[in-house]
Amino acid sequence: MRRTLLIAACSLFLAGTQAFAADQQKWSKSVENTVSKWEELNLQAPTAVDNAGNTYATGAFTQPIVIGSAVLDPIANSAYLAKYDAEGNVAWAVGLRGAATITAITTDEQNNVYVAGTLADAVEVGSTDGKTQTINGKAGEVENQVSSFIAAYSAEGALKATKVIWTETDATVAEAIPNGSYEGSPNIQINHLAVAGNKLYASALYTGDLTMDDMKWEGSYLDLFGYYMDYVSGGIFSVDKTTLSQTTSIANIVTTGLFTMGTSAVKSISLTTGGNDIYMCFSASGNVTYNKADQTSEDFVFPESEEASGYVVSSIKEGRINSKTFTTTITKSTAFGSVNDMKIEEENLYIAGCFQEALAFDNTLTAKDACDLYTVALNKNNFELQWAAQSNLNEGNGDAQHFYENFTAMTVNNGEVSLYGYVIQNQDNKKTITKSLAYTCSNSTTTSNDVPLLVTGAATNGTTKALLSANITDFSTTLAAYTVSGGDGINGVKALSAQRVGNTFYFAEPNDITVYDLQGRMLKQANHATSVSIDDLNQGIYILSNGKSTMKAQKTNF
């Protein structure tokens, strides 16, 4: 049985990435021959960087691989999660063996890591302590059903908890299944995760009815004289980050009224957090209802008669909900606008995705050919547009039918947005990736950058940036870490300000301080503290963080 080893990245990738980034590369590592064809790769592979500068890579594998000391053998199209320390050494790796895809990842203050994804049937979820768990989807019971899962890991890679989520067809619609009067299947896919406090938040699109713990989301269906089809709905829910239980609905967006005619649908949804504040954006067409966490609801109308679509941006701050709508008129009812990622930095909320025709956030921007990548900066308090930028690429040289741009990742550093994606040609029953995309956007200006490999995931945490890429020719994946410009902290945009006296650090105002070692292990915490000491720790170098800023400190014998 052939096993592939972790090796250094190819020089082509290094030259290409350095050509468009002023960032200082620290290290890069690759895994070769993870799959047998590019269609098996995860082309939107979530990536993360934690507060200690550790990076996390995810991906697909259909062939045996070795990452560090972990030997991973696949079952069907399996998924892996790997952690690398700040120096690029493999800390640990685990496999999710079965028909599984990881679609979202995040970390918390203690450098625990959370992943979400989809599964069909049985999946063995790996753990560094050997205590694996087998979780089960519903594909064996309901044809073509896609379920979702969440898995929580400690900083050391030990599996702490799992949760499986599935939807079911409404009882009235289910009666139509035996006579063939229902086209569709209940499905759910989580696309983003974020942690705030002791809660883990997830955004998802779904069809069918969803029940989790005490939370119930109803589905929406199109009734064509007794012939039923699914409408796509969306929402955000939270769970306790330790147990993955106590599910609470934060937002649920459905079409207005069950069993109604029309083409209403939730097209996409995303979320991010800033401190304890939650930000959401969804795109939709037709009539949708936003059911809020405070038990109120709000209707949004994008009239079909005017061929309109739009985005709704919303924030939840200390129980107060604020929303704003952005709309555009389109010429085709099939035209879409997606929200694929969101980030908070300083006073701005950054949103990115793809759009056709006119951009709802800024109607003066029109997509070239089939669609364009875009990013916008909104004031995070009132959602006023600060600037908008687009790829402006003729991806098909006038052929808007067979060539499309696809979004993969976004990062933000000091107001500068990096967008990544690719162009795919879908023609004659064959799909071909024709170009990898990388753009730098700031203040409505877009710069295109040459990149030889397809960036499938990207993440930043302060001055550390991680890029995960895939080679669609030899099916290798490469993770590279960079020190980004503009910050003077270790893992924060700004350095943590403190006055040092011996091995004690004093702060001008109270802070929630966490102390880590260079392996990312949390050693101590001090809440609402004006000082913290490392005098009780062993000799070594430590990282102090308040979640936004960091500093590196070496214990000294005075």
XYZ file of C-alpha atoms in Angstrom:
558
model
C 0.000 0.000 0.000
C 1.509 3.295 -1.096
C 1.762 6.053 1.482
C 2.583 9.645 0.692
C 4.747 11.773 2.965
C 4.562 15.425 3.874
C 7.158 17.302 1.771
C 8.291 20.848 1.091
C 6.228 22.917 -1.352
C 7.281 23.200 -4.977
C 9.332 26.227 -6.014
C 6.659 27.250 -8.534
C 4.192 27.844 -5.722
C 6.722 29.819 -3.682
C 7.636 32.063 -6.593
C 4.027 32.622 -7.541
C 2.773 33.522 -4.094
C 5.704 35.802 -3.328
C 5.071 37.591 -6.620
C 1.714 38.969 -5.497
C 2.195 39.219 -1.738
C 4.426 41.641 0.137
C 4.068 39.267 3.074
C 7.086 37.426 4.456
C 6.744 33.690 3.975
C 7.625 31.688 7.089
C 7.169 28.121 5.892
C 5.181 25.841 3.596
C 4.274 22.164 3.653
C 2.583 19.919 1.086
C 0.704 16.643 0.957
C 1.015 14.789 -2.343
C -1.438 12.596 -4.236
C -4.348 12.992 -1.843
C -6.876 12.089 -4.561
C -6.877 10.494 -7.995
C -8.635 13.281 -9.944
C -9.117 16.992 -9.389
C -12.895 16.674 -9.068
C -12.306 14.888 -5.742
C -10.384 17.843 -4.267
C -12.132 20.198 -1.866
C -11.874 23.432 -3.857
C -13.219 25.537 -0.992
C -11.221 24.004 1.850
C -11.596 25.884 5.163
C -8.395 27.133 6.798
C -7.792 28.768 10.178
C -5.128 30.495 12.268
C -5.458 30.531 16.051
C -4.297 33.085 18.611
C -0.920 31.402 19.059
C -0.099 31.400 15.342
C -0.912 27.723 14.784
C -2.503 27.016 11.412
C -5.092 24.442 10.403
C -5.564 22.799 7.015
C -8.474 20.712 5.803
C -8.898 18.712 2.656
C -10.121 15.571 0.931
C -8.301 12.283 0.481
C -9.179 9.111 -1.365
C -5.722 7.552 -1.073
C -3.595 6.725 2.000
C -1.604 9.689 3.310
C 0.820 10.370 6.155
C 0.881 13.764 7.892
C 3.479 13.915 10.622
C 3.031 10.775 12.705
C -0.597 10.296 11.655
C -1.319 7.545 9.134
C -4.670 8.219 7.455
C -6.437 5.594 5.363
C -9.600 6.698 3.547
C -13.080 5.246 3.402
C -14.754 6.638 0.272
C -14.035 10.369 -0.198
C -12.772 11.180 3.295
C -11.693 14.451 4.915
C -8.710 15.393 7.063
C -7.912 18.084 9.625
C -4.258 18.927 10.315
C -2.664 21.357 12.772
C 0.757 22.950 12.271
C 2.549 24.964 14.926
C 3.913 28.464 14.383
C 7.170 27.038 12.990
C 5.425 24.767 10.495
C 5.877 21.504 12.397
C 2.985 19.042 12.287
C 1.286 19.131 15.682
C -1.345 16.513 14.842
C -3.692 15.297 12.126
C -6.938 13.321 12.158
C -9.155 11.797 9.509
C -12.909 11.857 9.076
C -13.249 8.547 7.272
C -16.365 8.084 5.186
C -18.248 10.183 2.638
C -17.523 13.506 4.393
C -16.509 17.030 3.393
C -15.369 19.759 5.798
C -17.086 23.039 4.900
C -16.287 25.336 7.863
C -13.684 25.806 10.584
C -13.012 28.159 13.496
C -10.996 28.334 16.732
C -11.621 29.876 20.137
C -9.582 31.736 22.753
C -8.262 28.459 24.184
C -7.222 27.314 20.691
C -9.831 24.595 20.592
C -10.847 23.969 16.991
C -14.305 23.339 15.552
C -15.157 21.934 12.131
C -18.455 21.444 10.337
C -19.277 19.653 7.150
C -21.522 17.285 5.259
C -21.869 13.531 5.416
C -23.896 10.912 3.627
C -23.921 7.839 5.848
C -21.459 6.512 8.461
C -18.288 8.556 9.157
C -15.534 7.663 11.617
C -14.372 10.894 13.263
C -10.732 10.615 14.336
C -9.156 11.745 17.594
C -5.522 12.019 18.703
C -6.304 10.131 21.925
C -7.660 7.180 19.966
C -11.244 7.768 21.140
C -12.826 7.979 17.700
C -16.568 8.316 17.245
C -18.772 7.025 14.442
C -21.520 9.390 13.350
C -24.296 8.542 10.927
C -26.114 10.525 8.260
C -29.457 9.683 6.689
C -28.424 8.737 3.149
C -29.026 5.087 3.946
C -32.644 5.883 4.861
C -33.532 8.727 2.473
C -32.176 8.749 -1.084
C -29.773 11.617 -1.891
C -30.099 13.136 1.586
C -27.194 15.290 2.756
C -26.773 15.739 6.504
C -24.367 18.009 8.385
C -22.089 17.518 11.367
C -20.106 19.597 13.853
C -17.023 18.272 15.653
C -15.212 19.980 18.534
C -11.503 19.291 19.172
C -9.159 20.322 21.948
C -5.941 22.178 21.160
C -4.210 18.786 21.357
C -6.541 17.217 18.777
C -8.682 15.172 21.158
C -12.285 14.877 19.999
C -14.509 16.523 22.623
C -17.995 16.366 21.103
C -19.891 15.724 17.869
C -23.327 16.694 16.611
C -25.186 15.390 13.556
C -27.901 17.517 11.968
C -30.482 16.459 9.406
C -33.794 17.700 8.050
C -37.031 15.863 7.325
C -39.778 16.364 4.773
C -42.936 18.079 6.041
C -45.708 15.605 6.878
C -48.104 17.021 4.269
C -45.469 16.877 1.550
C -44.403 13.400 2.630
C -47.855 12.124 1.710
C -47.098 13.039 -1.908
C -43.910 10.968 -2.065
C -45.500 7.546 -2.803
C -47.325 8.823 -5.888
C -44.298 10.712 -7.224
C -45.696 14.176 -6.549
C -42.621 15.443 -4.666
C -39.370 16.420 -6.327
C -36.562 17.138 -3.917
C -34.906 15.857 -0.772
C -34.281 17.267 2.701
C -30.724 18.593 2.964
C -28.635 20.905 5.132
C -25.160 22.363 4.730
C -23.304 24.474 7.288
C -21.075 27.018 5.545
C -19.595 29.123 8.362
C -18.661 28.803 12.031
C -17.723 31.476 14.573
C -17.170 31.558 18.332
C -18.290 34.321 20.697
C -18.088 33.761 24.435
C -19.154 30.206 25.260
C -21.277 29.870 22.120
C -20.470 28.368 18.743
C -22.464 29.958 15.909
C -23.226 28.311 12.558
C -24.880 29.534 9.372
C -26.563 27.072 7.046
C -28.802 26.609 4.009
C -31.402 23.865 4.198
C -34.495 22.257 2.689
C -37.126 20.394 4.666
C -37.950 20.816 8.362
C -35.145 21.021 10.897
C -35.329 20.048 14.572
C -32.320 20.328 16.893
C -32.742 19.961 20.634
C -35.596 22.377 21.422
C -35.174 24.419 18.216
C -37.497 23.960 15.229
C -37.090 25.504 11.785
C -39.847 24.860 9.287
C -39.086 24.353 5.625
C -40.805 25.979 2.678
C -42.302 24.258 -0.339
C -43.586 25.188 -3.763
C -47.056 23.758 -4.386
C -47.797 23.298 -8.100
C -51.371 21.996 -7.826
C -50.381 19.151 -5.542
C -46.878 18.648 -6.976
C -44.322 19.801 -4.388
C -40.793 21.154 -4.689
C -38.419 22.474 -2.035
C -37.656 26.108 -1.423
C -34.209 26.791 0.024
C -34.233 28.416 3.461
C -31.396 29.576 5.679
C -30.499 30.503 9.193
C -28.036 30.930 12.035
C -28.082 28.902 15.225
C -25.879 28.645 18.283
C -24.826 25.740 20.481
C -22.802 25.459 23.649
C -19.238 25.256 22.361
C -18.224 22.559 24.848
C -21.109 20.106 24.543
C -22.549 21.193 21.160
C -25.981 21.068 22.798
C -28.561 23.710 23.826
C -29.330 24.746 20.248
C -30.815 28.245 19.947
C -32.156 29.953 16.817
C -30.480 33.276 16.127
C -32.019 33.899 12.704
C -34.267 31.873 10.409
C -35.019 33.081 6.882
C -37.837 31.362 4.980
C -40.121 32.163 2.066
C -43.332 33.903 3.083
C -45.982 31.287 3.748
C -45.897 27.546 3.380
C -47.111 25.986 0.115
C -47.069 29.231 -1.897
C -46.489 29.861 -5.580
C -43.486 31.800 -6.781
C -39.714 31.662 -7.148
C -38.743 32.989 -3.726
C -35.561 31.541 -2.271
C -32.683 32.192 0.060
C -29.630 32.118 -2.206
C -26.791 32.246 0.320
C -26.010 33.135 3.935
C -22.926 33.875 6.003
C -21.950 35.155 9.435
C -19.069 36.557 11.427
C -18.548 37.838 14.943
C -16.851 40.865 16.434
C -16.409 40.381 20.167
C -19.846 39.282 21.351
C -21.610 40.959 18.419
C -23.020 38.795 15.624
C -23.202 39.896 11.981
C -25.179 38.136 9.272
C -25.752 38.639 5.571
C -28.033 36.694 3.264
C -29.029 37.067 -0.375
C -32.535 36.272 -1.600
C -35.157 36.762 -4.266
C -38.950 36.981 -4.060
C -40.604 37.231 -0.637
C -38.766 36.065 2.474
C -39.384 36.387 6.200
C -36.578 36.922 8.709
C -37.553 35.305 12.028
C -35.369 36.904 14.680
C -33.925 35.780 17.986
C -36.139 38.241 19.885
C -39.244 36.394 18.589
C -40.114 39.211 16.145
C -40.092 38.858 12.372
C -39.507 41.096 9.381
C -40.637 40.620 5.795
C -38.416 41.474 2.864
C -39.821 41.780 -0.645
C -37.736 41.573 -3.790
C -40.606 41.819 -6.325
C -40.646 39.196 -9.058
C -42.589 41.610 -11.261
C -39.580 43.923 -11.192
C -37.050 41.038 -11.415
C -35.304 42.164 -8.224
C -32.875 40.456 -5.894
C -30.884 41.690 -2.980
C -28.938 41.293 0.227
C -29.955 41.824 3.843
C -27.232 42.683 6.347
C -28.050 42.359 10.025
C -26.308 42.730 13.378
C -27.194 41.551 16.862
C -25.576 43.659 19.588
C -26.596 43.155 23.220
C -30.000 41.935 22.054
C -30.563 44.849 19.669
C -31.123 43.824 16.045
C -30.327 46.200 13.194
C -30.861 45.375 9.529
C -30.355 47.038 6.161
C -31.421 45.957 2.673
C -29.485 46.342 -0.574
C -31.371 45.658 -3.814
C -30.839 45.695 -7.551
C -32.990 45.224 -10.636
C -32.040 42.271 -12.813
C -33.041 41.268 -16.336
C -33.123 37.518 -15.707
C -34.830 35.808 -12.791
C -31.931 33.333 -12.660
C -29.350 36.070 -11.989
C -27.765 35.624 -8.584
C -25.717 37.392 -5.985
C -23.980 35.354 -3.305
C -22.399 36.139 0.036
C -19.566 33.683 0.579
C -17.596 35.221 3.434
C -17.638 38.045 5.993
C -14.912 39.600 8.141
C -14.765 42.357 10.778
C -11.757 44.661 11.067
C -11.735 47.879 13.061
C -14.927 49.793 12.118
C -15.666 47.959 8.876
C -17.640 44.854 7.941
C -16.245 43.209 4.809
C -18.441 40.988 2.620
C -17.359 38.985 -0.437
C -18.843 36.640 -3.002
C -19.954 36.462 -6.631
C -22.595 38.428 -8.533
C -24.289 38.607 -11.927
C -25.559 41.719 -13.688
C -25.571 44.689 -11.238
C -24.157 44.484 -7.704
C -26.878 45.138 -5.120
C -24.447 46.878 -2.753
C -23.401 49.294 -5.504
C -25.605 49.353 -8.605
C -22.914 51.197 -10.590
C -20.862 47.981 -10.731
C -21.856 45.488 -13.437
C -20.399 42.018 -13.859
C -18.502 41.164 -17.025
C -19.397 37.976 -18.899
C -21.237 35.523 -16.627
C -20.280 36.824 -13.177
C -17.627 38.623 -11.128
C -16.042 38.233 -7.741
C -16.739 41.211 -5.482
C -15.973 42.637 -2.064
C -17.541 45.535 -0.190
C -16.648 47.430 2.956
C -19.578 48.584 5.104
C -19.529 50.614 8.290
C -20.196 47.928 10.897
C -22.541 50.183 12.908
C -24.897 51.619 10.268
C -23.955 49.443 7.235
C -23.251 52.487 5.066
C -21.213 51.525 2.007
C -17.580 52.626 2.293
C -16.341 51.154 -0.974
C -16.949 48.288 -3.392
C -14.649 46.441 -5.802
C -15.022 43.693 -8.394
C -12.779 41.348 -10.374
C -13.946 42.883 -13.675
C -12.701 39.831 -15.573
C -13.838 38.661 -19.019
C -13.487 35.057 -17.940
C -15.076 33.619 -21.068
C -13.983 36.282 -23.568
C -17.627 37.004 -24.268
C -18.924 33.481 -23.607
C -21.207 34.033 -20.618
C -22.856 30.648 -20.990
C -19.982 28.254 -20.331
C -17.443 30.156 -18.174
C -17.993 31.164 -14.542
C -15.962 32.696 -11.744
C -16.073 30.885 -8.407
C -15.177 32.307 -4.999
C -12.939 30.314 -2.638
C -11.599 32.596 0.127
C -11.097 36.109 1.499
C -8.688 37.660 3.991
C -8.496 41.197 5.381
C -5.401 42.966 6.678
C -5.339 46.675 7.558
C -8.229 47.469 5.216
C -6.753 45.519 2.314
C -8.846 42.606 1.065
C -7.401 39.548 -0.679
C -9.886 37.636 -2.840
C -9.280 34.154 -4.225
C -11.155 31.975 -6.683
C -11.023 30.264 -10.045
C -12.690 30.158 -13.471
C -14.424 26.976 -14.529
C -15.555 26.031 -18.037
C -18.669 23.864 -18.110
C -19.210 22.727 -21.660
C -20.025 19.512 -23.533
C -20.676 17.679 -20.240
C -17.130 18.400 -19.111
C -15.804 20.767 -16.438
C -12.360 22.327 -16.754
C -10.637 24.841 -14.471
C -9.125 27.398 -16.818
C -7.660 30.007 -14.450
C -6.780 30.602 -10.801
C -7.790 33.995 -9.438
C -6.155 36.242 -6.842
C -7.000 39.922 -6.288
C -5.991 42.648 -3.895
C -8.784 45.180 -3.222
C -8.713 48.454 -1.318
C -10.807 51.624 -1.580
C -12.593 50.462 -4.762
C -9.301 49.587 -6.477
C -8.684 46.015 -7.637
C -5.274 44.598 -8.561
C -5.039 41.197 -10.260
C -2.196 38.935 -9.154
C -0.713 35.969 -10.969
C -0.945 32.749 -8.960
C 0.110 29.356 -10.409
C -1.952 27.225 -8.035
C -5.567 27.457 -6.974
C -5.975 28.975 -3.496
C -8.720 26.923 -1.844
C -8.578 28.425 1.639
C -7.146 31.470 3.388
C -7.142 32.853 6.905
C -5.473 35.538 8.989
C -5.092 36.133 12.682
C -3.214 39.331 13.334
C 0.185 39.123 11.675
C -0.112 35.468 10.613
C -1.671 34.574 7.285
C -2.246 31.067 5.944
C -2.890 30.114 2.322
C -4.021 26.627 1.373
C -3.723 25.749 -2.309
C -4.357 22.813 -4.608
C -2.525 21.633 -7.685
C -5.170 20.289 -10.081
C -2.523 18.475 -12.126
C -0.749 16.328 -9.528
C -3.486 16.637 -6.845
C -1.160 17.867 -4.117
C -2.209 20.450 -1.547
C 0.094 23.059 -0.010
C -0.261 25.087 3.180
C 1.940 28.183 3.467
C 2.224 30.599 6.408
C 3.218 34.259 6.140
C 3.947 37.167 8.392
C 1.734 39.943 7.046
C 2.749 43.567 7.011
C 1.175 46.365 9.014
C 1.111 44.978 12.554
C 3.590 45.171 15.389
C 2.050 42.443 17.525
C 2.845 38.753 17.451
C -0.620 37.566 16.548
C -2.657 40.742 16.614
C -2.952 43.727 14.286
C -1.654 45.804 17.181
C 0.747 44.776 19.922
C -0.707 44.288 23.356
C 0.337 47.337 25.347
C 1.694 46.636 28.811
C 4.285 47.923 31.253
C 6.645 45.213 32.422
C 8.035 45.028 35.935
C 10.051 41.856 36.376
C 7.836 39.039 35.055
C 4.605 40.924 35.703
C 2.811 42.914 33.015
C 0.552 45.857 33.907
C -2.251 47.147 31.660
C -3.729 50.644 31.470
C -7.257 49.194 31.652
C -8.756 45.821 32.616
C -8.283 43.018 30.081
C -9.242 39.369 29.746
C -5.755 37.904 29.335
C -4.800 34.408 28.212
C -1.231 33.105 28.351
C -0.094 30.479 25.808
C 3.107 28.604 25.159
C 4.565 28.492 21.647
C 2.725 25.226 20.963
C -0.579 27.054 21.455
C -1.437 25.438 24.791
C -3.354 27.686 27.177
C -1.458 27.931 30.458
C -3.424 30.485 32.480
C -6.236 33.024 32.258
C -6.951 36.277 34.084
C -10.329 37.916 33.574
C -10.836 41.676 33.896
C -7.238 41.919 35.039
C -5.001 44.968 35.269
C -1.915 42.778 35.572
C -0.728 39.238 34.868
C 2.436 37.435 35.914
C 4.403 34.658 34.241
C 6.737 34.321 37.222
C 5.146 30.983 38.148
C 5.838 29.462 34.731
C 8.905 27.576 33.566
C 11.710 29.311 31.717
C 10.610 29.969 28.133
C 8.830 32.246 25.701
C 5.100 32.892 26.091
C 2.344 34.696 24.235
C -0.062 37.018 26.071
C -3.343 37.765 24.302
C -6.568 39.635 25.008
C -8.214 38.189 21.893
C -7.492 41.249 19.766
C -3.833 42.038 20.482
C -0.868 39.932 21.507
C 2.686 40.195 22.744
C 5.563 37.780 23.081
C 7.283 37.623 26.465
C 10.273 35.653 27.697
C 10.406 34.732 31.350
C 13.546 36.205 32.853
C 15.297 35.499 36.145
C 15.858 38.936 37.637
